[in-house]
Amino acid sequence: MATPSSSPTPAPPEQAAEPPSSPSTFTDGAVSGTLPATEAFAVHYPGYPSSPARAARTLGGLPAIAKVRSSDPGARLELRFRPEDPYCHPAFGESRATTGLVLRLSRRKGAAAPRAEVVARVRTAYHFEDKTGHQETDDGDVMMLVPPLFSVKDRPTKIALLPSSNAVSRTMHRGVVQERWELKVGPTLALPFNIQVVPEKINWEDHVRKNSVDWDWQMAVCKLFDERPVWPRQSLYERLQDDGVHVSQNQFKRLLFRAGYYFSTGPFGKFWIRRGYDPRKDPDSRIYQRIDFRVPPELRNLLRTKDSGPQKWAEMCKLEVMPSQSFIFLQLFELKDDFIQEEIQKPSYQSMCSRFTGWFSKPMMKTLRLQVSIRFLSLLPSEEAKSLLRNAHELIERSKKQEALWRSERSKEDDVDEEAPATHTGTEDQVGLNNSDSEDMDEEEDEEESDGYDSPPMAEGFRDFTLDDSYALGQGFSNGYLEEVLRSFPLQDDGQNRSGDAPNDAGGSDGEFEIFEQPSGDDESSDG
């Protein structure tokens, strides 16, 4: 189809058109021309795709590739070898600066050597690091690598292996002991929650000179433990100061060491407990459990706006001032909140003290944690805080209904148990398995197990964060079904469970190791 002609616009005399640059070529080993201005990027594909179209599809398609290219320079390119599988775990390609050229090869008829023409420059390349590239084996042993689908990370990561809790407790014990008679005192610091027997009282009066300063200090600490069997460390220290007992931190450690002990994890983790008293056997100890609060990531910048100095423990327990740290844990007994005090005084329906929720049910612990969040969030005027506050109010109402339903079901079970004779004759650990709240295998409790009785992380970096709990993996399945699944795992020839499935024994050897997270700055590592 012809188009109407138009008169061309002549170029000004002073702007004469530049002659087109000749492309850069390689012919017979000689280079001629100039490099083109066109740029391209390269992908070091870790495989042999059946076609370029298939390779582009595994990389998410051309729109996904273009989106990565137009976003942040550090954005990673995702590769899914099975793009049709929604559960395929992606491999990530990192962009690196490079210097390369894209060549178009051709050979004319009768020519002996090919001709290469440079069509683009390459300044960026994406590399996919495989797992086996960083691993070495001895004597040709086959490596057993976790499939990427079940792996948390897409490349090898070094982990810190620390001794078992028993060895840690003994090491901390040696750091506190100063007198010869104290060497005979068993471990009392950072004890595992599943220890069978708690430390008994010691006759420190036989070794400390009466009417001395050390005697008066020790008596003051013991009187406070008689007043209350479980104390947060900072609360006990401030109470001594209010009573006129002024000691250094090192002296305070020795006083606590003689009068109490503490668990490394559990509902009383890091709280000092009177020697001879086991809160795991006393349902009334539920009022002394710990409760935590994590400041949401979007509100943590408000904590850095002003530095008000260290906060007193008593002031934090009033719930009237926003904490200066992003994570704190308090004692239920000390919180100045009518709702919390009313709830913790109600009788416990738990038959066992759970490592994760203590003498409370999971809905009740969630309700108490949300109440603390509501008190703190109501102190902030920002829109983000108001949005989280509305969400917390909705969740706490839902949690209250779940708690009421749970209590109703437990009451019915108790009525049935009174009518029918008890037939269960298992051990204490087996009874704990039948506790509907003691061993809930959900993501929240998996994270709580790593750092004690802490609430799940606030999903830092995710804007769609809510205060709701994650979905429980065991929801919808009876305990009997889960127990049958667990018992179906293979046993050794002697009929015993494999060592990896054995429970953590409090009397294990020093050769046993556990995996620990990096301790945070909020942990009271100085207790020992």
Short mmCIF file of C-alpha atoms in Angstrom, two decimals:
data_model
loop_
_atom_site.label_atom_id
_atom_site.label_comp_id
_atom_site.label_asym_id
_atom_site.label_seq_id
_atom_site.Cartn_x
_atom_site.Cartn_y
_atom_site.Cartn_z
CA MET A 1 0.00 0.00 0.00
CA ALA A 2 1.48 3.30 -1.09
CA THR A 3 1.71 6.18 1.27
CA PRO A 4 1.58 9.85 0.30
CA SER A 5 4.96 11.39 -0.07
CA SER A 6 6.01 14.22 2.15
CA SER A 7 8.74 16.73 1.66
CA PRO A 8 11.80 15.80 3.72
CA THR A 9 13.09 18.26 6.28
CA PRO A 10 16.71 19.13 5.43
CA ALA A 11 19.22 19.07 8.27
CA PRO A 12 20.85 22.35 9.28
CA PRO A 13 24.22 22.89 7.64
CA GLU A 14 26.04 22.99 10.99
CA GLN A 15 24.59 19.59 12.04
CA ALA A 16 25.79 17.33 9.32
CA ALA A 17 24.71 13.70 9.73
CA GLU A 18 27.44 11.45 11.17
CA PRO A 19 28.32 8.40 9.11
CA PRO A 20 27.01 5.16 10.64
CA SER A 21 29.59 3.28 12.65
CA SER A 22 30.65 -0.05 11.26
CA PRO A 23 29.95 -3.07 13.48
CA SER A 24 32.81 -4.71 15.27
CA THR A 25 33.76 -7.97 13.62
CA PHE A 26 36.33 -10.71 14.02
CA THR A 27 37.59 -12.03 10.70
CA ASP A 28 40.64 -14.27 10.34
CA GLY A 29 41.75 -13.26 13.84
CA ALA A 30 41.59 -9.54 13.10
CA VAL A 31 39.24 -7.11 14.83
CA SER A 32 37.67 -4.20 13.00
CA GLY A 33 34.93 -1.65 13.67
CA THR A 34 33.59 -0.28 16.97
CA LEU A 35 31.66 -1.88 19.85
CA PRO A 36 27.89 -1.35 19.70
CA ALA A 37 26.01 0.63 22.34
CA THR A 38 23.39 -2.11 22.74
CA GLU A 39 23.56 -3.88 26.12
CA ALA A 40 22.35 -7.33 27.16
CA PHE A 41 22.53 -9.56 30.25
CA ALA A 42 23.54 -13.19 30.61
CA VAL A 43 22.10 -16.08 32.61
CA HIS A 44 24.40 -18.94 33.60
CA TYR A 45 21.70 -21.59 33.37
CA PRO A 46 22.49 -24.58 35.61
CA GLY A 47 21.36 -27.20 33.12
CA TYR A 48 20.56 -28.03 29.51
CA PRO A 49 17.05 -26.80 28.62
CA SER A 50 15.26 -28.41 25.71
CA SER A 51 14.67 -25.03 24.07
CA PRO A 52 15.11 -21.32 24.75
CA ALA A 53 11.35 -21.06 25.30
CA ARG A 54 11.53 -23.73 28.01
CA ALA A 55 14.45 -21.94 29.67
CA ALA A 56 12.52 -18.66 29.71
CA ARG A 57 9.49 -20.42 31.19
CA THR A 58 11.51 -21.90 34.04
CA LEU A 59 12.73 -18.39 34.81
CA GLY A 60 9.15 -17.18 35.17
CA GLY A 61 8.58 -16.04 31.62
CA LEU A 62 9.67 -12.91 29.84
CA PRO A 63 7.44 -10.61 31.97
CA ALA A 64 8.95 -11.95 35.20
CA ILE A 65 12.46 -11.59 33.85
CA ALA A 66 11.74 -8.02 32.75
CA LYS A 67 10.32 -7.25 36.20
CA VAL A 68 13.51 -8.44 37.89
CA ARG A 69 15.62 -6.43 35.48
CA SER A 70 13.62 -3.24 36.12
CA SER A 71 13.60 -3.61 39.93
CA ASP A 72 16.39 -3.24 42.44
CA PRO A 73 19.86 -4.08 41.05
CA GLY A 74 20.27 -6.68 43.77
CA ALA A 75 17.04 -8.52 42.89
CA ARG A 76 17.49 -12.25 42.38
CA LEU A 77 16.25 -14.25 39.43
CA GLU A 78 14.10 -17.25 40.39
CA LEU A 79 14.51 -20.55 38.56
CA ARG A 80 11.95 -23.33 38.89
CA PHE A 81 12.94 -26.50 37.09
CA ARG A 82 9.28 -27.64 37.22
CA PRO A 83 7.27 -24.44 36.62
CA GLU A 84 4.07 -26.43 36.28
CA ASP A 85 4.49 -27.69 39.87
CA PRO A 86 3.22 -25.07 42.37
CA TYR A 87 5.26 -26.72 45.16
CA CYS A 88 8.57 -26.51 43.29
CA HIS A 89 11.21 -24.82 45.41
CA PRO A 90 13.01 -22.11 43.40
CA ALA A 91 16.73 -21.69 42.99
CA PHE A 92 17.94 -18.11 43.17
CA GLY A 93 20.37 -16.48 40.80
CA GLU A 94 22.35 -13.49 42.00
CA SER A 95 23.38 -10.70 39.66
CA ARG A 96 27.08 -10.00 39.30
CA ALA A 97 28.95 -7.41 37.31
CA THR A 98 30.79 -8.87 34.35
CA THR A 99 32.45 -7.90 31.09
CA GLY A 100 31.36 -9.87 28.05
CA LEU A 101 30.16 -9.68 24.48
CA VAL A 102 27.32 -11.25 22.52
CA LEU A 103 28.59 -12.58 19.18
CA ARG A 104 26.74 -13.56 16.01
CA LEU A 105 28.69 -16.25 14.19
CA SER A 106 28.41 -16.80 10.45
CA ARG A 107 30.39 -18.39 7.68
CA ARG A 108 30.19 -17.52 4.05
CA LYS A 109 30.26 -20.16 1.40
CA GLY A 110 33.77 -21.02 0.48
CA ALA A 111 35.24 -19.18 3.49
CA ALA A 112 37.59 -21.20 5.66
CA ALA A 113 37.15 -19.30 8.94
CA PRO A 114 33.87 -18.16 10.53
CA ARG A 115 33.03 -14.51 10.94
CA ALA A 116 31.99 -13.14 14.34
CA GLU A 117 30.02 -9.93 14.73
CA VAL A 118 29.57 -8.20 18.10
CA VAL A 119 25.88 -7.41 18.56
CA ALA A 120 25.75 -6.34 22.26
CA ARG A 121 27.75 -5.76 25.39
CA VAL A 122 27.17 -7.84 28.55
CA ARG A 123 27.57 -5.97 31.85
CA THR A 124 25.44 -8.18 34.16
CA ALA A 125 25.25 -11.96 34.56
CA TYR A 126 23.09 -14.12 36.86
CA HIS A 127 24.78 -17.05 38.59
CA PHE A 128 23.03 -19.98 40.31
CA GLU A 129 25.14 -21.49 43.06
CA ASP A 130 24.32 -25.17 43.63
CA LYS A 131 24.69 -26.85 47.01
CA THR A 132 27.16 -29.45 45.92
CA GLY A 133 29.54 -26.81 44.66
CA HIS A 134 30.44 -25.84 48.23
CA GLN A 135 30.66 -29.33 49.68
CA GLU A 136 33.53 -31.79 49.68
CA THR A 137 33.52 -35.47 50.46
CA ASP A 138 36.26 -37.79 51.54
CA ASP A 139 36.97 -41.14 49.92
CA GLY A 140 34.17 -40.67 47.44
CA ASP A 141 31.39 -40.93 50.04
CA VAL A 142 27.93 -40.10 48.79
CA MET A 143 26.52 -36.96 50.40
CA MET A 144 23.01 -37.07 51.86
CA LEU A 145 21.64 -33.61 51.06
CA VAL A 146 18.22 -32.36 52.12
CA PRO A 147 15.93 -31.93 49.07
CA PRO A 148 15.42 -28.24 48.23
CA LEU A 149 11.68 -28.59 48.74
CA PHE A 150 12.19 -29.28 52.45
CA SER A 151 15.19 -27.04 52.98
CA VAL A 152 14.79 -23.73 54.78
CA LYS A 153 17.75 -22.15 52.98
CA ASP A 154 18.83 -22.55 49.39
CA ARG A 155 22.55 -22.77 50.16
CA PRO A 156 24.72 -24.25 52.93
CA THR A 157 24.77 -22.25 56.16
CA LYS A 158 27.09 -22.65 59.11
CA ILE A 159 25.35 -23.33 62.42
CA ALA A 160 26.70 -22.87 65.92
CA LEU A 161 26.80 -26.06 67.94
CA LEU A 162 26.81 -25.41 71.67
CA PRO A 163 27.09 -27.97 74.45
CA SER A 164 23.98 -29.43 76.01
CA SER A 165 22.12 -27.45 78.66
CA ASN A 166 23.68 -29.59 81.40
CA ALA A 167 27.20 -28.66 80.34
CA VAL A 168 26.23 -25.00 80.01
CA SER A 169 24.77 -25.03 83.52
CA ARG A 170 27.95 -26.53 84.98
CA THR A 171 30.12 -23.97 83.18
CA MET A 172 28.03 -21.07 84.48
CA HIS A 173 28.11 -22.68 87.92
CA ARG A 174 31.91 -22.57 88.00
CA GLY A 175 31.82 -18.89 87.08
CA VAL A 176 29.79 -18.00 90.18
CA VAL A 177 31.39 -20.23 92.80
CA GLN A 178 33.98 -18.49 95.00
CA GLU A 179 33.94 -20.42 98.29
CA ARG A 180 35.20 -24.00 98.62
CA TRP A 181 31.93 -25.26 100.09
CA GLU A 182 30.02 -23.89 97.08
CA LEU A 183 31.83 -26.38 94.85
CA LYS A 184 29.71 -29.16 96.32
CA VAL A 185 26.47 -27.45 95.33
CA GLY A 186 24.94 -29.00 92.22
CA PRO A 187 24.08 -27.07 89.04
CA THR A 188 21.36 -24.48 89.50
CA LEU A 189 21.77 -22.16 86.50
CA ALA A 190 20.02 -22.55 83.13
CA LEU A 191 18.58 -25.96 83.97
CA PRO A 192 16.61 -27.83 81.28
CA PHE A 193 12.87 -27.73 81.80
CA ASN A 194 12.56 -31.53 81.67
CA ILE A 195 14.93 -32.09 84.59
CA GLN A 196 13.51 -34.68 86.97
CA VAL A 197 14.44 -33.18 90.36
CA VAL A 198 14.92 -29.51 91.13
CA PRO A 199 17.77 -28.31 93.38
CA GLU A 200 17.11 -28.66 97.09
CA LYS A 201 17.76 -26.08 99.78
CA ILE A 202 21.30 -25.82 101.08
CA ASN A 203 22.47 -24.97 104.58
CA TRP A 204 24.31 -21.80 103.70
CA GLU A 205 23.97 -20.72 107.37
CA ASP A 206 26.66 -23.23 108.30
CA HIS A 207 29.21 -21.55 106.03
CA VAL A 208 28.44 -17.82 106.25
CA ARG A 209 29.52 -15.90 109.35
CA LYS A 210 26.49 -14.78 111.31
CA ASN A 211 25.78 -11.05 111.71
CA SER A 212 28.14 -10.28 108.82
CA VAL A 213 27.16 -8.17 105.83
CA ASP A 214 27.02 -11.28 103.66
CA TRP A 215 24.69 -12.91 106.20
CA ASP A 216 22.29 -9.94 106.18
CA TRP A 217 22.23 -9.83 102.39
CA GLN A 218 21.52 -13.55 102.11
CA MET A 219 18.76 -13.37 104.71
CA ALA A 220 17.10 -10.52 102.79
CA VAL A 221 17.05 -12.60 99.59
CA CYS A 222 15.70 -15.67 101.38
CA LYS A 223 12.90 -13.64 102.97
CA LEU A 224 11.80 -12.44 99.53
CA PHE A 225 11.75 -16.03 98.28
CA ASP A 226 9.59 -16.95 101.27
CA GLU A 227 7.24 -14.15 100.30
CA ARG A 228 7.06 -15.32 96.68
CA PRO A 229 8.64 -18.52 95.28
CA VAL A 230 9.25 -17.20 91.74
CA TRP A 231 10.84 -13.85 90.89
CA PRO A 232 12.04 -12.09 87.75
CA ARG A 233 15.68 -11.22 88.30
CA GLN A 234 15.32 -7.47 87.77
CA SER A 235 12.20 -7.31 89.94
CA LEU A 236 14.00 -9.03 92.80
CA TYR A 237 17.00 -6.72 92.45
CA GLU A 238 14.86 -3.57 92.55
CA ARG A 239 12.93 -4.91 95.54
CA LEU A 240 16.21 -5.36 97.44
CA GLN A 241 17.18 -1.81 96.65
CA ASP A 242 13.80 -0.54 97.86
CA ASP A 243 14.40 -2.45 101.11
CA GLY A 244 17.76 -0.72 101.56
CA VAL A 245 19.95 -3.65 100.43
CA HIS A 246 22.45 -2.32 97.91
CA VAL A 247 24.67 -4.98 96.32
CA SER A 248 26.64 -5.18 93.10
CA GLN A 249 25.58 -7.42 90.24
CA ASN A 250 28.33 -9.93 90.99
CA GLN A 251 27.32 -10.11 94.66
CA PHE A 252 23.69 -10.45 93.61
CA LYS A 253 24.57 -13.50 91.48
CA ARG A 254 26.07 -15.30 94.45
CA LEU A 255 23.10 -14.50 96.64
CA LEU A 256 20.72 -15.91 94.06
CA PHE A 257 22.91 -18.94 93.49
CA ARG A 258 22.65 -19.92 97.15
CA ALA A 259 18.90 -19.37 97.44
CA GLY A 260 17.42 -20.30 94.08
CA TYR A 261 17.72 -21.73 90.59
CA TYR A 262 16.21 -21.05 87.17
CA PHE A 263 15.17 -22.92 84.03
CA SER A 264 16.67 -22.05 80.68
CA THR A 265 13.32 -22.50 78.89
CA GLY A 266 9.67 -23.06 79.66
CA PRO A 267 6.89 -20.96 81.19
CA PHE A 268 9.22 -19.92 84.05
CA GLY A 269 12.35 -19.58 81.92
CA LYS A 270 14.97 -17.14 83.27
CA PHE A 271 12.87 -16.52 86.40
CA TRP A 272 14.58 -17.31 89.69
CA ILE A 273 12.79 -20.00 91.72
CA ARG A 274 13.21 -20.82 95.39
CA ARG A 275 15.29 -23.94 96.03
CA GLY A 276 13.19 -26.98 96.75
CA TYR A 277 10.09 -25.52 95.04
CA ASP A 278 9.00 -27.08 91.75
CA PRO A 279 6.43 -24.93 89.92
CA ARG A 280 5.82 -27.77 87.44
CA LYS A 281 4.04 -29.70 90.23
CA ASP A 282 2.02 -26.82 91.67
CA PRO A 283 -0.94 -25.52 89.60
CA ASP A 284 -1.02 -22.41 91.80
CA SER A 285 2.31 -21.38 90.28
CA ARG A 286 0.48 -20.35 87.09
CA ILE A 287 0.23 -16.78 88.39
CA TYR A 288 4.05 -16.57 88.32
CA GLN A 289 4.43 -17.56 84.65
CA ARG A 290 6.04 -15.25 82.17
CA ILE A 291 4.34 -13.38 79.36
CA ASP A 292 6.15 -11.69 76.50
CA PHE A 293 5.57 -8.75 74.19
CA ARG A 294 7.27 -8.01 70.88
CA VAL A 295 6.98 -4.58 69.34
CA PRO A 296 5.80 -4.93 65.71
CA PRO A 297 8.53 -4.06 63.18
CA GLU A 298 6.59 -1.10 61.75
CA LEU A 299 6.50 0.50 65.21
CA ARG A 300 10.08 -0.06 66.29
CA ASN A 301 11.24 3.24 64.83
CA LEU A 302 9.16 4.93 67.52
CA LEU A 303 11.34 3.34 70.18
CA ARG A 304 14.41 5.08 68.74
CA THR A 305 12.92 8.56 68.57
CA LYS A 306 13.79 9.37 72.15
CA ASP A 307 16.10 7.74 74.63
CA SER A 308 14.50 7.82 78.06
CA GLY A 309 17.25 5.73 79.65
CA PRO A 310 16.81 2.37 81.40
CA GLN A 311 13.29 1.62 82.55
CA LYS A 312 12.45 0.34 86.01
CA TRP A 313 10.80 -3.05 86.14
CA ALA A 314 7.92 -1.78 88.27
CA GLU A 315 7.12 0.92 85.71
CA MET A 316 6.97 -1.59 82.86
CA CYS A 317 4.58 -3.80 84.85
CA LYS A 318 2.10 -0.92 85.02
CA LEU A 319 1.71 -1.18 81.20
CA GLU A 320 1.46 2.60 81.01
CA VAL A 321 4.74 3.31 79.21
CA MET A 322 5.91 1.81 75.93
CA PRO A 323 8.95 -0.42 76.52
CA SER A 324 12.28 0.90 75.31
CA GLN A 325 13.26 -2.50 73.89
CA SER A 326 11.66 -4.35 71.01
CA PHE A 327 11.20 -7.49 73.10
CA ILE A 328 10.40 -7.86 76.79
CA PHE A 329 8.98 -10.53 79.07
CA LEU A 330 7.12 -9.85 82.28
CA GLN A 331 5.52 -11.85 85.06
CA LEU A 332 1.74 -12.24 85.08
CA PHE A 333 1.56 -11.77 88.83
CA GLU A 334 3.12 -8.29 88.63
CA LEU A 335 1.05 -6.84 85.76
CA LYS A 336 -1.29 -4.02 86.74
CA ASP A 337 -4.24 -5.17 84.66
CA ASP A 338 -7.61 -6.17 86.14
CA PHE A 339 -8.50 -8.55 83.31
CA ILE A 340 -5.22 -10.45 83.52
CA GLN A 341 -5.35 -10.70 87.31
CA GLU A 342 -8.91 -12.01 87.16
CA GLU A 343 -8.05 -14.65 84.56
CA ILE A 344 -4.93 -16.03 86.23
CA GLN A 345 -6.81 -16.52 89.51
CA LYS A 346 -9.28 -18.90 87.85
CA PRO A 347 -8.64 -22.61 88.51
CA SER A 348 -6.50 -24.47 86.02
CA TYR A 349 -7.96 -27.29 83.95
CA GLN A 350 -4.52 -28.52 82.95
CA SER A 351 -3.41 -31.86 84.36
CA MET A 352 0.22 -31.24 83.41
CA CYS A 353 2.52 -28.23 83.22
CA SER A 354 3.28 -27.73 79.53
CA ARG A 355 6.66 -26.49 78.44
CA PHE A 356 4.99 -24.04 76.07
CA THR A 357 1.95 -22.75 77.95
CA GLY A 358 2.52 -23.90 81.51
CA TRP A 359 -0.69 -24.41 83.50
CA PHE A 360 -2.77 -22.45 80.98
CA SER A 361 -4.39 -23.63 77.79
CA LYS A 362 -3.14 -22.37 74.48
CA PRO A 363 -6.22 -20.13 73.90
CA MET A 364 -5.77 -18.59 77.35
CA MET A 365 -2.08 -17.85 76.78
CA LYS A 366 -2.99 -16.24 73.49
CA THR A 367 -5.66 -14.16 75.22
CA LEU A 368 -3.24 -12.97 77.89
CA ARG A 369 -0.60 -12.11 75.31
CA LEU A 370 -3.12 -10.15 73.24
CA GLN A 371 -4.27 -8.25 76.34
CA VAL A 372 -0.69 -7.13 76.97
CA SER A 373 -0.40 -6.08 73.31
CA ILE A 374 -3.63 -4.09 73.55
CA ARG A 375 -2.38 -2.23 76.61
CA PHE A 376 0.89 -1.26 74.94
CA LEU A 377 -0.53 -0.51 71.48
CA SER A 378 -3.16 1.79 72.98
CA LEU A 379 -0.31 4.08 74.11
CA LEU A 380 0.74 4.91 70.53
CA PRO A 381 -1.16 7.50 68.43
CA SER A 382 0.17 6.40 65.02
CA GLU A 383 -2.13 4.95 62.36
CA GLU A 384 -0.08 1.75 62.20
CA ALA A 385 -0.61 1.24 65.93
CA LYS A 386 -4.34 1.91 65.63
CA SER A 387 -4.63 -0.65 62.84
CA LEU A 388 -2.80 -3.28 64.90
CA LEU A 389 -4.91 -2.37 67.91
CA ARG A 390 -8.15 -3.00 66.01
CA ASN A 391 -6.77 -6.32 64.83
CA ALA A 392 -5.79 -7.26 68.39
CA HIS A 393 -9.29 -6.48 69.69
CA GLU A 394 -10.82 -8.77 67.07
CA LEU A 395 -8.38 -11.56 67.83
CA ILE A 396 -8.83 -11.41 71.59
CA GLU A 397 -12.59 -11.76 71.27
CA ARG A 398 -12.09 -14.80 69.08
CA SER A 399 -9.54 -16.21 71.51
CA LYS A 400 -11.95 -15.76 74.45
CA LYS A 401 -14.56 -17.81 72.61
CA GLN A 402 -11.98 -20.53 71.92
CA GLU A 403 -11.04 -20.60 75.59
CA ALA A 404 -14.70 -20.89 76.65
CA LEU A 405 -15.23 -23.73 74.20
CA TRP A 406 -12.07 -25.46 75.41
CA ARG A 407 -13.18 -25.22 79.06
CA SER A 408 -16.60 -26.59 78.14
CA GLU A 409 -15.08 -29.59 76.40
CA ARG A 410 -12.74 -30.26 79.30
CA SER A 411 -15.66 -30.12 81.74
CA LYS A 412 -17.51 -32.73 79.70
CA GLU A 413 -14.40 -34.93 79.64
CA ASP A 414 -14.07 -34.62 83.42
CA ASP A 415 -17.70 -35.68 83.86
CA VAL A 416 -17.11 -38.73 81.67
CA ASP A 417 -13.93 -39.61 83.58
CA GLU A 418 -15.83 -39.51 86.89
CA GLU A 419 -18.42 -41.97 85.58
CA ALA A 420 -15.98 -44.37 83.93
CA PRO A 421 -13.06 -45.96 85.81
CA ALA A 422 -9.61 -44.76 84.80
CA THR A 423 -7.81 -47.24 82.57
CA HIS A 424 -4.70 -45.28 81.72
CA THR A 425 -1.65 -46.54 83.54
CA GLY A 426 1.08 -44.85 81.52
CA THR A 427 3.99 -42.85 82.80
CA GLU A 428 4.03 -39.13 83.41
CA ASP A 429 5.51 -38.49 79.97
CA GLN A 430 2.79 -40.57 78.34
CA VAL A 431 0.13 -38.62 80.19
CA GLY A 432 1.70 -35.48 78.82
CA LEU A 433 1.17 -36.76 75.27
CA ASN A 434 -2.57 -36.99 75.90
CA ASN A 435 -2.68 -33.39 77.04
CA SER A 436 -4.29 -31.54 74.16
CA ASP A 437 -2.19 -28.46 74.79
CA SER A 438 1.14 -29.77 76.00
CA GLU A 439 2.62 -30.90 72.71
CA ASP A 440 0.83 -29.01 69.95
CA MET A 441 3.15 -29.29 67.00
CA ASP A 442 2.65 -25.98 65.28
CA GLU A 443 5.08 -23.44 63.91
CA GLU A 444 4.62 -21.11 66.85
CA GLU A 445 5.74 -23.67 69.39
CA ASP A 446 8.63 -24.82 67.20
CA GLU A 447 9.99 -21.30 67.40
CA GLU A 448 9.20 -21.04 71.08
CA GLU A 449 11.23 -24.19 71.70
CA SER A 450 14.33 -22.52 70.34
CA ASP A 451 14.36 -19.60 72.72
CA GLY A 452 12.24 -20.74 75.67
CA TYR A 453 8.80 -19.40 76.33
CA ASP A 454 8.96 -16.62 73.77
CA SER A 455 6.15 -15.71 71.47
CA PRO A 456 6.62 -16.27 67.74
CA PRO A 457 8.65 -13.61 65.91
CA MET A 458 6.65 -10.72 64.52
CA ALA A 459 7.50 -11.67 60.93
CA GLU A 460 9.98 -8.86 60.39
CA GLY A 461 10.00 -7.54 56.88
CA PHE A 462 6.40 -8.60 56.10
CA ARG A 463 3.92 -5.73 55.85
CA ASP A 464 0.89 -8.00 56.09
CA PHE A 465 1.71 -9.01 59.64
CA THR A 466 -1.14 -9.85 62.00
CA LEU A 467 -1.20 -10.80 65.63
CA ASP A 468 -2.97 -14.07 64.85
CA ASP A 469 -1.29 -17.43 65.40
CA SER A 470 -0.10 -19.61 62.58
CA TYR A 471 -2.11 -22.61 61.43
CA ALA A 472 -1.56 -25.66 63.59
CA LEU A 473 -0.21 -28.64 61.67
CA GLY A 474 -2.00 -31.06 63.96
CA GLN A 475 -5.37 -29.35 63.68
CA GLY A 476 -8.12 -31.72 62.62
CA PHE A 477 -6.24 -34.88 63.64
CA SER A 478 -6.80 -36.78 66.83
CA ASN A 479 -3.96 -37.41 69.24
CA GLY A 480 -4.40 -41.14 68.74
CA TYR A 481 -3.85 -40.80 65.02
CA LEU A 482 -0.72 -38.71 65.51
CA GLU A 483 0.66 -41.20 68.03
CA GLU A 484 0.13 -44.04 65.56
CA VAL A 485 2.01 -42.09 62.90
CA LEU A 486 4.90 -41.47 65.30
CA ARG A 487 5.02 -45.12 66.34
CA SER A 488 5.21 -46.17 62.67
CA PHE A 489 8.76 -44.86 62.36
CA PRO A 490 11.41 -47.60 62.04
CA LEU A 491 13.15 -48.96 65.11
CA GLN A 492 16.62 -50.32 65.59
CA ASP A 493 17.36 -54.00 65.77
CA ASP A 494 17.06 -54.01 69.56
CA GLY A 495 13.54 -52.59 69.35
CA GLN A 496 14.47 -49.18 70.73
CA ASN A 497 13.79 -45.88 69.04
CA ARG A 498 16.63 -44.38 67.11
CA SER A 499 18.86 -42.00 68.99
CA GLY A 500 17.47 -39.01 67.14
CA ASP A 501 13.98 -39.78 68.49
CA ALA A 502 15.02 -40.32 72.09
CA PRO A 503 13.89 -37.71 74.60
CA ASN A 504 16.41 -35.29 75.99
CA ASP A 505 17.72 -36.88 79.15
CA ALA A 506 18.69 -34.54 81.91
CA GLY A 507 21.58 -36.79 82.79
CA GLY A 508 23.06 -36.89 79.30
CA SER A 509 26.78 -36.82 78.76
CA ASP A 510 28.76 -33.77 77.81
CA GLY A 511 29.23 -35.22 74.35
CA GLU A 512 25.63 -34.47 73.41
CA PHE A 513 25.03 -31.28 71.49
CA GLU A 514 22.01 -29.18 70.74
CA ILE A 515 21.48 -26.48 68.15
CA PHE A 516 20.87 -23.06 69.63
CA GLU A 517 19.97 -19.74 68.12
CA GLN A 518 22.28 -16.78 68.43
CA PRO A 519 21.48 -15.27 71.86
CA SER A 520 19.81 -11.90 71.70
CA GLY A 521 20.77 -8.85 73.68
CA ASP A 522 17.66 -9.21 75.82
CA ASP A 523 18.65 -12.58 77.26
CA GLU A 524 19.96 -12.48 80.79
CA SER A 525 23.14 -14.32 80.02
CA SER A 526 24.71 -12.74 83.04
CA ASP A 527 22.64 -14.81 85.42
CA GLY A 528 25.43 -17.29 85.68
#
